Amino acid sequence: MPLIEAKGIKKVYRTGDIDLCALCDVFLTIDKGEFVAIMGQSGSGKSTFMNILGCLDKPTGGKYLLEGIDVGGLDRDELAAIRNKKIGFVFQGFNLLSRASALENVELPMLYDGLSSKERKQKAMYALMSVGLEGREGHHPNQLSGGQQQRVAIARALVNNAPIILADEPTGNLDSKTSTELMELFVKLNTESNITIILVTHEPDISGYSRRVIKFLDGRVVSDEVKESGSDEVRK
Amino acid sequence: MINIPSTLKISLRALRVNKMRSALTMLGIIIGVGAVIAMLAVGTGASKQIEQQISSLGSNLLMVVPGATSAGGVRMGAGTQSTLTLGDADAVLKECPAVSDVAPVLGGVAQVVYGNQNWSTGVTGTTPGMLNVRDWKLSTGRAFTEQDVKSATKVCLLGQTVVDMLFGGLDPVGQIVRIKKIPFAVIGILEAKGQDPRGQDQDDAIYVPVTTAQKKLFGTAFPGMIRMMMVKAKSTEALNTAEREINELLRQRHHIGQKQDNDFTVRNLTQMMQAAEESSKVMTMLLGAIASVSLLVGGIGIMNIMLVSVTERTREIGIRMAVGAKTWDIRLQFIIEALTLSLTGGAAGIVIGLSSSQIISSLAEWPTIVSPLSVLLAFSFSGLVGIFFGFYPAYKASLLNPIDALRYE
Ligand SMILES: Nc1ncnc2c1ncn2[C@@H]1O[C@H](COP(=O)(O)OP(=O)(O)O)[C@@H](O)[C@H]1O
Ligand SMILES: [Mg+2]
């Protein structure tokens, strides 16, 4: 059973009288442990697709199966539980709570999972350590650099042991050195923890980290390539 | 599974960030709760006072006064003289089975002198029955007797105010006071009773035998005339029977024909006072209701601020939803926030209410009574206001679409 199965997913936005097809019949399957890069020009529907995969948004047509379950049939709270346990989302704009410390931001998913405060703290500290932020747990987002903020967001995505991390242009706001470091972090999570990573990016060299590259154009998948050896070279 | 301590922590932090705004929002509730408590205290104080005054008058009391009753009250024609006599008073006591005691009243204001002190007070001539009728006890000395009435002895009972004015610290019993220059022996002191329902000091009084009053102090148009009589019925249930019996007896004694009006009026004091008490309770409720309106307005203030807060924090809500916050996690967060505002305001309002009640009673010399129930009521009402007005903003927040909330600018 594939981890993710998109069966003719459609997303139509209606603005005035015009129907805009942000996603048109997208068929895709992604297996557990894959590292997938999604590329395509701006407005091609990448974010729309990621939001649907992340259960933040609902398709207007088609079916989305996550671990074989039709997500379309779930209610708000069931979707919230999926976002909590199965999916870690990393956004371009970080989306951290500005009034909370790094530690509290990472604890957030566990807050909605009923863990004791001791357990929360322990796991959050471990997650911060694994993204290389020991000693920064008390810092607030405005006391951290962009790269560090994104690491906090990644720690938050990791902390509930979600099997999938979705990252929509995670390095879009960062310089190239920081971007490279973050990409290496994603690769490490993929290879060491076998977390499935789906990542939207514009930069071709960043897509080089992944084995599979899917290209979107005007809401459709126009290419889906699996490189057998390319990624290994980059990783060396 | 909802994590209350953490949710509370989140709510408190949000309130702390906007200290000024939270304080101003709370002010509405503080004023509301304070007003409810103070107004109820004023109203309850008034009712209580009336209640006390009623019981100070004596229980199961009827008053028989001369003159007929018209729609406007007691009507006395010019030159009309009292038609009530001591004989009437005796007859009422002897012939009305529902009556337990009768006290005739005859009196006026007179100058009283003791040593070099003098005081002007109401002097009432009556019979020994007065003490029973008014449920009045002596603090020292003895009451005058039927024998004193028969032989019109010059003895008197003093009210506490008169004692204070004339004697200072001395024991008046056995002393001689001069009423209208006539010497009277003080034989007893009445217990302090305080104000009557009309606000008059009941202790500013002297009681003497009715015959002495008639013969020595206040001359009357004809012998045996009295100003009115006070009648005690055997029980509260017997009040109406007593009233009917007195009416029948006096009509007969005064030879009043079938179609003629009474030349006297029987007033049921207890009923009148109960009506006064009832109206003061209505006033209490009215005051409370008006004050509750300000509590309601405070609640609307909370709702307003919570709606602003939800809008301002749309992205935060989106982030929480994205990492798994469920409908009730979001709702509780905002409800707890509203509750914190309203309950903190409520607690402060209790303090304000208590202290303003104190201030009212000391400045306006108006007795206020803060009942624990009114405090509880106001506090729980403020809690309800918080939940009620917090729910809509919380509900609105919880229904946001995660992606729309995240994209909100
Ligand atoms: N909320 C929306 N309302 C209307 N149109 C939208 C909305 N969100 C996205 N779109 C449109 O859908 C298309 C795909 O957008 P998006 O998925 O954000 O593209 P990408 O992430 O590839 O740049 C764009 O044409 C965009 O204008
Ligand atoms: Mg995008």
XYZ file of C-alpha atoms and ligand atoms in Angstrom:
673
model
C 0.000 0.000 0.000
C 1.466 3.383 -0.976
C 1.775 5.979 1.779
C 0.175 8.717 -0.274
C -2.169 8.215 -3.168
C -3.678 11.113 -5.102
C -6.473 9.969 -7.400
C -7.496 12.719 -9.752
C -7.243 15.528 -7.227
C -8.854 18.776 -8.363
C -8.879 22.165 -6.755
C -11.008 24.786 -8.412
C -11.080 28.379 -7.140
C -14.011 30.417 -8.228
C -13.298 34.115 -8.481
C -16.261 35.982 -9.858
C -17.509 34.124 -12.891
C -14.204 32.490 -13.726
C -13.320 29.044 -12.473
C -9.587 28.750 -11.913
C -8.261 25.234 -11.907
C -5.353 25.373 -9.439
C -5.056 21.575 -9.611
C -6.412 19.508 -12.486
C -6.709 15.767 -12.047
C -3.461 15.064 -10.263
C -2.618 11.380 -9.993
C 0.411 10.507 -7.869
C 1.592 7.824 -5.512
C 4.382 8.293 -2.996
C 5.792 5.422 -0.972
C 7.109 5.350 2.512
C 10.676 6.583 2.858
C 10.779 8.527 -0.394
C 12.405 11.935 -0.730
C 10.398 13.829 -3.330
C 11.106 17.291 -4.716
C 8.218 19.194 -6.260
C 9.124 21.881 -8.743
C 7.348 24.192 -11.099
C 6.906 27.844 -11.785
C 5.092 30.125 -9.438
C 1.342 29.650 -9.557
C 1.559 26.137 -10.917
C -0.340 24.676 -7.965
C 2.501 23.284 -5.808
C 1.368 24.919 -2.588
C -2.236 24.027 -3.262
C -1.181 20.403 -3.654
C 0.978 20.433 -0.514
C -1.843 21.919 1.563
C -4.152 19.174 0.424
C -1.525 16.522 1.237
C -1.123 18.153 4.648
C -4.892 18.032 5.303
C -4.893 21.809 5.714
C -7.164 22.174 2.712
C -9.705 19.989 0.970
C -9.752 19.131 -2.728
C -12.844 20.062 -4.720
C -12.644 16.764 -6.570
C -10.838 13.456 -6.612
C -9.631 11.294 -3.791
C -6.702 11.532 -1.432
C -5.751 8.326 0.340
C -3.319 8.572 3.240
C -2.102 5.143 4.369
C -5.082 3.784 2.448
C -7.635 5.936 4.262
C -9.842 8.289 2.264
C -9.188 11.604 3.950
C -12.244 13.155 2.267
C -14.522 11.243 4.611
C -12.999 12.595 7.825
C -14.359 15.383 9.990
C -12.473 18.429 11.329
C -11.217 16.759 14.474
C -10.139 13.579 12.691
C -8.185 15.729 10.249
C -6.652 17.603 13.183
C -5.547 14.275 14.636
C -3.906 13.329 11.301
C -2.067 16.659 11.165
C -0.992 16.061 14.714
C 0.308 12.500 14.403
C 1.057 11.759 10.775
C 2.232 14.980 9.225
C 4.838 17.552 10.073
C 4.455 20.736 8.037
C 7.330 23.140 7.389
C 6.311 26.470 5.863
C 8.229 29.032 3.882
C 7.351 31.703 6.457
C 8.215 29.439 9.450
C 4.844 30.018 11.128
C 6.122 29.971 14.685
C 4.211 31.469 17.606
C 6.069 34.736 18.165
C 5.208 34.988 21.866
C 6.369 31.500 22.710
C 9.923 30.253 23.207
C 11.545 27.771 20.843
C 10.825 25.037 23.369
C 7.151 25.982 23.668
C 6.828 26.115 19.901
C 8.195 22.603 19.616
C 5.944 21.423 22.446
C 2.859 22.728 20.647
C 1.868 19.544 18.751
C 2.198 17.490 21.948
C -0.029 19.952 23.771
C -2.854 18.740 21.564
C -1.870 15.126 22.044
C -2.372 14.981 25.809
C 1.234 14.385 26.841
C 2.351 15.309 30.332
C 4.382 18.485 30.599
C 7.468 16.529 31.656
C 7.226 14.246 28.663
C 6.594 17.209 26.382
C 9.635 19.016 27.579
C 11.848 15.963 27.286
C 10.778 15.197 23.727
C 10.936 18.834 22.653
C 14.485 19.173 24.015
C 15.499 16.053 22.122
C 13.945 17.333 18.899
C 15.697 20.706 19.291
C 18.964 18.873 19.846
C 18.499 16.760 16.749
C 18.121 19.900 14.601
C 21.220 21.384 16.211
C 19.619 23.963 18.493
C 20.758 22.906 21.956
C 20.963 25.870 24.274
C 18.456 27.892 22.231
C 15.293 26.463 23.748
C 14.521 29.624 25.712
C 14.908 31.947 22.731
C 11.891 33.532 21.152
C 11.578 33.525 17.338
C 12.655 37.168 17.095
C 15.886 36.230 18.869
C 16.746 33.591 16.279
C 18.091 33.800 12.730
C 15.937 32.682 9.802
C 17.785 29.399 9.544
C 17.408 28.777 13.257
C 13.718 29.612 13.129
C 13.254 27.113 10.342
C 15.102 24.521 12.427
C 12.650 25.156 15.253
C 9.843 24.586 12.766
C 11.492 21.338 11.646
C 11.866 20.223 15.262
C 8.164 20.922 15.696
C 7.413 18.810 12.612
C 9.539 15.963 13.954
C 8.525 15.921 17.550
C 5.429 13.761 17.291
C 7.326 11.174 15.217
C 5.225 11.939 12.175
C 6.079 9.588 9.291
C 5.727 12.413 6.746
C 7.290 15.842 6.556
C 5.838 18.279 4.053
C 7.971 21.332 3.382
C 6.684 24.124 1.139
C 9.702 26.144 -0.016
C 11.367 25.774 3.381
C 14.480 27.593 2.204
C 12.662 30.235 0.187
C 13.490 32.974 2.681
C 17.024 31.847 3.475
C 20.495 32.417 2.029
C 22.167 29.652 0.061
C 24.565 28.479 2.778
C 21.773 28.132 5.313
C 19.660 26.475 2.634
C 22.298 23.863 2.036
C 22.571 23.119 5.741
C 18.810 22.716 6.003
C 18.680 20.448 2.960
C 21.320 18.276 4.579
C 19.141 18.110 7.672
C 16.200 16.921 5.583
C 18.388 14.315 3.899
C 19.591 13.114 7.272
C 16.028 12.780 8.556
C 15.137 10.850 5.425
C 18.041 8.429 5.523
C 18.462 8.012 9.270
C 14.872 8.089 10.473
C 13.230 6.916 7.238
C 10.847 9.876 7.301
C 9.082 10.458 4.002
C 9.940 13.930 2.803
C 8.036 15.917 0.209
C 9.609 19.248 -0.486
C 8.681 22.119 -2.781
C 11.559 24.098 -4.173
C 12.500 26.417 -6.983
C 16.188 25.830 -6.960
C 17.408 23.070 -9.259
C 20.499 22.318 -7.153
C 18.349 21.813 -4.091
C 16.188 19.411 -6.002
C 19.374 17.530 -6.609
C 19.224 16.181 -3.084
C 16.195 14.150 -3.905
C 15.839 10.988 -5.874
C 12.483 11.845 -7.366
C 11.509 15.151 -8.940
C 7.905 15.966 -9.831
C 7.224 18.967 -12.017
C 3.946 20.923 -11.977
C 2.668 23.232 -14.689
C -0.714 24.973 -14.600
C -2.104 22.591 -12.031
C -0.937 19.421 -13.761
C 1.940 17.037 -13.221
C 4.079 17.379 -16.330
C 6.980 15.182 -15.339
C 7.800 12.672 -12.641
C 11.424 11.496 -12.805
C 13.236 9.064 -10.605
C 17.002 9.475 -10.664
C 18.762 6.283 -9.712
C 22.231 7.560 -9.045
C 22.061 11.369 -9.049
C 21.175 11.820 -5.455
C 23.937 9.553 -4.222
C 26.525 11.707 -5.906
C 25.344 14.837 -4.186
C 25.244 13.160 -0.836
C 28.916 12.278 -0.910
C -8.164 15.220 25.257
C -7.967 18.819 26.383
C -5.099 20.143 28.412
C -6.585 22.693 30.823
C -3.409 23.906 32.598
C -1.607 24.587 29.333
C -4.679 26.202 27.815
C -4.944 28.411 30.881
C -1.298 29.353 30.519
C -1.829 30.314 26.880
C -4.872 32.408 27.773
C -3.122 34.202 30.601
C -0.183 35.000 28.376
C -2.475 36.467 25.733
C -4.130 38.642 28.368
C -0.787 39.793 29.738
C 0.404 40.894 26.328
C -2.441 43.423 26.136
C -2.459 44.529 29.760
C -4.195 47.838 29.208
C -6.843 46.321 26.990
C -7.503 43.472 29.417
C -7.765 45.904 32.311
C -10.229 48.149 30.487
C -12.325 45.173 29.458
C -12.358 43.960 33.030
C -13.411 47.401 34.217
C -16.830 46.848 32.677
C -17.287 43.681 34.707
C -15.782 45.241 37.825
C -18.289 48.080 37.705
C -21.115 45.696 36.892
C -20.428 43.271 39.731
C -19.663 46.126 42.130
C -22.917 47.860 41.226
C -24.983 44.692 41.624
C -23.520 43.993 45.054
C -23.819 47.592 46.264
C -27.359 48.064 44.971
C -28.547 44.799 46.462
C -26.881 45.813 49.735
C -28.737 49.131 49.727
C -32.040 47.453 48.942
C -31.571 44.632 51.442
C -30.569 47.161 54.082
C -33.773 49.118 53.496
C -35.952 45.995 53.657
C -34.216 44.844 56.790
C -34.741 48.193 58.432
C -38.429 48.204 57.614
C -38.695 44.653 58.890
C -37.070 45.644 62.182
C -39.281 48.670 62.538
C -42.357 46.578 61.956
C -41.393 44.168 64.659
C -40.517 47.105 66.957
C -44.076 48.366 66.641
C -45.348 45.172 68.178
C -46.857 42.207 66.446
C -50.469 41.671 65.411
C -51.230 45.301 65.944
C -54.445 47.165 65.044
C -54.947 50.879 65.536
C -58.330 52.385 66.086
C -58.417 56.113 65.303
C -61.314 58.528 65.232
C -62.746 59.689 61.907
C -64.074 57.897 58.866
C -61.997 56.438 56.086
C -62.396 57.773 52.597
C -60.519 56.796 49.472
C -57.879 59.359 50.362
C -57.306 58.066 53.856
C -58.660 59.288 57.170
C -61.129 62.134 56.875
C -61.738 64.360 59.826
C -64.293 67.144 59.466
C -63.305 70.545 60.812
C -64.055 70.726 64.493
C -64.724 67.045 64.645
C -63.879 65.726 68.020
C -62.577 62.367 68.890
C -65.369 59.954 69.478
C -63.259 57.298 71.117
C -63.390 56.902 74.857
C -61.767 54.900 77.585
C -65.033 53.030 77.762
C -64.628 51.972 74.154
C -61.153 50.684 74.957
C -62.434 48.660 77.909
C -65.301 47.294 75.862
C -62.986 46.195 73.052
C -60.811 44.317 75.524
C -63.740 42.648 77.263
C -66.076 41.911 74.371
C -63.885 41.054 71.411
C -62.665 37.454 71.786
C -59.967 37.864 69.117
C -58.350 40.734 71.020
C -55.657 39.963 73.553
C -54.895 43.467 74.835
C -55.813 47.105 74.360
C -53.926 50.310 75.086
C -55.703 53.655 74.884
C -53.526 56.572 73.864
C -53.862 60.158 74.945
C -51.038 62.629 74.895
C -49.112 65.514 73.518
C -45.784 67.216 73.634
C -44.640 68.524 76.975
C -41.621 70.023 78.629
C -39.866 67.689 81.062
C -37.418 68.936 83.662
C -34.978 67.130 85.928
C -32.647 69.215 88.027
C -31.226 71.787 85.656
C -31.821 69.608 82.524
C -34.915 69.967 80.418
C -36.230 68.230 77.369
C -39.310 68.464 75.211
C -40.850 65.115 74.401
C -44.045 63.236 73.659
C -45.955 62.251 76.767
C -48.467 59.474 76.308
C -51.176 58.498 78.711
C -52.075 54.850 78.476
C -52.863 51.685 80.462
C -50.584 48.862 81.606
C -51.711 46.985 78.486
C -49.436 49.202 76.373
C -46.308 47.209 77.165
C -47.956 44.005 76.052
C -49.510 45.579 72.959
C -46.194 47.003 71.825
C -44.131 43.964 72.892
C -42.091 46.365 74.948
C -40.053 45.427 77.997
C -38.608 47.451 80.835
C -34.889 47.564 81.285
C -35.223 48.537 84.964
C -37.941 49.393 87.445
C -41.616 48.416 87.258
C -44.572 49.244 85.055
C -47.576 51.160 86.345
C -50.592 49.107 87.362
C -54.395 49.195 86.985
C -54.381 50.692 90.476
C -52.159 53.577 89.250
C -54.662 54.166 86.440
C -57.632 54.064 88.790
C -56.168 56.535 91.223
C -54.382 58.655 88.573
C -51.025 58.507 90.361
C -48.210 60.720 89.142
C -45.801 58.033 88.020
C -44.052 57.681 84.676
C -42.002 55.354 82.479
C -39.146 56.930 80.528
C -37.850 56.024 77.078
C -34.101 55.609 76.696
C -33.604 58.879 74.813
C -35.305 60.862 77.555
C -33.112 59.121 80.129
C -30.001 60.021 78.132
C -31.076 63.627 77.766
C -32.052 64.243 81.383
C -30.009 61.926 83.533
C -26.682 61.339 81.817
C -25.178 58.491 83.806
C -27.524 58.596 86.835
C -30.119 55.944 87.659
C -33.485 57.666 87.111
C -35.652 55.127 88.930
C -36.998 56.706 92.101
C -36.157 60.217 90.945
C -38.720 62.942 90.444
C -39.132 64.657 87.069
C -41.416 67.581 86.353
C -43.750 67.271 83.404
C -45.474 70.580 82.708
C -44.162 71.589 86.134
C -46.030 68.712 87.803
C -43.774 66.270 89.673
C -43.860 62.637 88.541
C -41.990 59.720 90.098
C -39.945 57.699 87.631
C -40.800 54.050 88.273
C -39.301 52.325 85.233
C -37.164 52.642 82.109
C -38.241 51.213 78.747
C -35.839 49.157 76.656
C -34.440 50.966 73.620
C -36.520 50.301 70.494
C -35.023 52.615 67.851
C -36.923 54.225 64.992
C -40.467 53.465 63.987
C -41.367 52.941 60.312
C -41.894 56.682 59.878
C -38.375 57.354 61.115
C -39.402 58.659 64.513
C -37.392 57.835 67.610
C -39.645 55.625 69.680
C -37.403 56.004 72.696
C -38.038 59.738 72.840
C -41.205 59.176 74.892
C -42.699 59.190 78.366
C -45.626 57.004 79.413
C -47.959 57.908 82.220
C -51.299 56.440 83.375
C -54.062 57.560 80.997
C -56.137 59.047 83.786
C -53.222 61.124 85.045
C -52.670 62.433 81.520
C -56.339 63.344 81.261
C -56.655 65.050 84.596
C -53.237 66.621 85.138
C -51.553 67.117 81.777
C -53.846 67.389 78.799
C -57.323 68.602 79.388
C -59.945 66.897 77.174
C -63.263 68.091 75.773
C -65.130 65.500 77.777
C -64.005 63.053 80.399
C -62.778 59.728 79.156
C -61.898 60.936 75.660
C -58.835 59.311 74.102
C -56.898 60.075 70.911
C -56.774 56.508 69.681
C -56.325 52.951 70.849
C -53.817 50.293 70.015
C -55.144 46.749 69.927
C -53.221 43.498 69.940
C -54.934 40.557 68.302
C -54.503 37.080 69.725
C -52.582 35.928 66.625
C -51.795 36.966 63.099
C -54.666 34.786 61.881
C -57.004 36.518 64.343
C -56.202 40.003 62.979
C -59.074 40.052 60.501
C -61.541 38.637 63.009
C -60.456 41.214 65.587
C -60.880 43.982 63.039
C -64.436 42.825 62.276
C -65.313 42.439 65.953
C -64.033 45.924 66.786
C -65.984 47.409 63.885
C -69.211 45.740 64.977
C -68.749 46.617 68.639
C -67.889 50.273 68.085
C -70.675 50.810 65.542
C -73.052 49.492 68.134
C -71.568 51.585 70.948
C -71.561 54.727 68.797
C -75.109 54.077 67.572
C -74.171 54.141 63.923
C -77.075 53.211 61.628
C -76.976 50.710 58.763
C -76.340 53.301 56.021
C -74.054 55.583 58.016
C -70.298 55.693 57.761
C -68.104 54.746 60.690
C -66.891 57.617 62.863
C -63.712 55.699 63.507
C -61.213 53.694 61.472
C -59.511 50.422 62.226
C -56.056 50.228 60.656
C -54.171 47.028 60.283
C -50.562 48.154 60.837
C -49.008 44.822 60.100
C -50.635 44.759 56.694
C -49.544 48.289 55.954
C -46.004 47.528 56.952
C -45.981 44.336 54.991
C -46.942 46.357 51.962
C -44.053 48.728 52.674
C -41.732 45.781 53.054
C -43.006 44.293 49.841
C -42.382 47.512 47.962
C -38.874 47.785 49.382
C -38.217 44.263 48.102
C -39.443 45.318 44.697
C -37.082 48.275 44.920
C -34.210 45.925 45.764
C -34.989 43.824 42.734
C -35.250 46.887 40.546
C -31.910 48.232 41.764
C -30.356 44.823 41.186
C -31.846 44.631 37.704
C -30.533 48.068 36.749
C -27.095 47.126 38.053
C -27.233 43.855 36.102
C -27.617 45.853 32.928
C -24.172 47.312 33.532
C -22.870 43.786 34.041
C -24.408 42.867 30.721
C -22.752 45.850 29.085
C -19.473 44.671 30.603
C -20.109 41.291 29.004
C -20.603 42.887 25.612
C -17.253 44.620 26.158
C -15.676 41.205 26.684
C -17.269 39.865 23.533
C -16.043 42.857 21.584
C -12.468 42.397 22.771
C -12.564 38.648 22.231
C -13.760 39.167 18.653
C -10.887 41.584 18.065
C -8.540 39.104 19.675
C -9.731 36.280 17.439
C -9.234 38.405 14.347
C -5.790 39.550 15.457
C -4.744 36.032 16.223
C -6.131 34.325 13.156
C -2.665 33.210 12.088
C -1.929 31.879 15.548
C -5.152 29.893 15.354
C -4.049 28.605 11.943
C -0.689 27.489 13.346
C -2.372 25.697 16.221
C -4.765 23.970 13.853
C -1.900 22.989 11.538
C -0.162 21.140 14.357
C -3.315 19.388 15.483
C -5.488 21.635 17.681
C -9.040 20.334 17.627
C -12.270 22.333 17.619
C -12.611 22.344 21.410
C -8.928 23.099 22.004
C -9.415 26.376 20.162
C -12.802 27.087 21.718
C -11.599 26.438 25.230
C -8.605 28.669 24.701
C -10.832 31.646 23.973
C -13.540 30.741 26.473
C -10.938 30.438 29.230
C -9.560 33.778 28.155
C -13.003 35.383 28.402
C -13.661 33.611 31.692
C -10.364 34.805 33.112
C -11.315 38.359 32.202
C -14.789 38.117 33.649
C -13.901 36.211 36.818
C -10.910 38.410 37.632
C -13.170 41.382 37.004
C -15.827 39.705 39.134
C -13.434 39.225 42.041
C -12.301 42.837 41.844
C -15.955 43.849 41.546
C -16.742 42.075 44.813
C -14.091 44.152 46.551
C -15.475 47.329 44.968
C -19.034 46.325 45.832
C -18.189 45.624 49.463
C -16.255 48.812 49.943
C -18.804 51.013 48.188
C -21.547 49.497 50.356
C -19.486 50.528 53.368
C -19.030 54.013 51.969
C -22.736 54.374 51.183
C -23.772 53.357 54.662
C -21.287 55.663 56.368
C -21.789 58.671 54.080
C -25.523 58.466 53.492
C -26.245 56.882 56.871
C -28.240 54.340 54.996
C -28.002 50.841 56.388
C -26.550 48.433 53.822
C -26.465 44.699 54.182
C -24.271 42.651 51.842
C -25.762 39.191 51.747
C -23.349 36.374 50.846
C -25.952 35.224 48.357
C -25.755 38.493 46.415
C -21.961 38.178 46.250
C -22.247 34.609 45.033
C -24.940 35.641 42.591
C -22.947 38.533 41.151
C -19.790 36.445 40.877
C -21.451 33.511 39.165
C -23.341 35.901 36.930
C -20.024 37.404 35.863
C -18.779 33.878 35.127
C -21.869 33.214 33.044
C -21.356 36.493 31.219
C -17.791 35.370 30.420
C -18.900 32.019 29.057
C -21.866 33.463 27.206
C -20.045 36.338 25.546
C -16.814 34.380 25.136
C -18.492 31.521 23.370
C -19.360 33.256 20.136
C -15.829 34.526 19.420
C -14.449 31.119 20.456
C -16.941 29.362 18.222
C -16.069 31.641 15.351
C -12.354 30.947 15.824
C -12.858 27.197 15.960
C -14.686 27.136 12.634
C -11.865 28.759 10.683
C -10.441 26.757 7.845
C -6.809 25.921 8.776
C -5.384 27.108 5.469
C -7.434 30.324 5.427
C -6.355 31.072 8.985
C -2.697 30.466 8.114
C -2.846 32.720 5.069
C -4.618 35.519 6.965
C -2.715 38.776 6.824
N -7.305 31.184 -2.006
C -7.186 31.271 -3.347
N -8.160 31.860 -4.060
C -8.081 31.950 -5.398
N -7.059 31.501 -6.106
C -6.035 30.915 -5.453
C -6.054 30.781 -4.034
N -4.911 30.148 -3.650
C -4.227 29.920 -4.769
N -4.891 30.373 -5.851
C -4.462 30.268 -7.235
O -4.167 28.932 -7.499
C -3.031 28.838 -8.320
C -1.995 27.940 -7.671
O -1.449 28.614 -6.552
P -0.305 27.970 -5.647
O -0.680 26.557 -5.346
O -0.073 28.861 -4.510
O 0.942 28.008 -6.613
P 2.477 27.789 -6.278
O 2.626 27.386 -4.858
O 2.879 26.718 -7.237
O 3.141 29.065 -6.582
C -2.518 30.237 -8.547
O -2.966 30.661 -9.810
C -3.190 31.037 -7.492
O -3.474 32.328 -7.937
Mg 3.700 28.265 -3.293
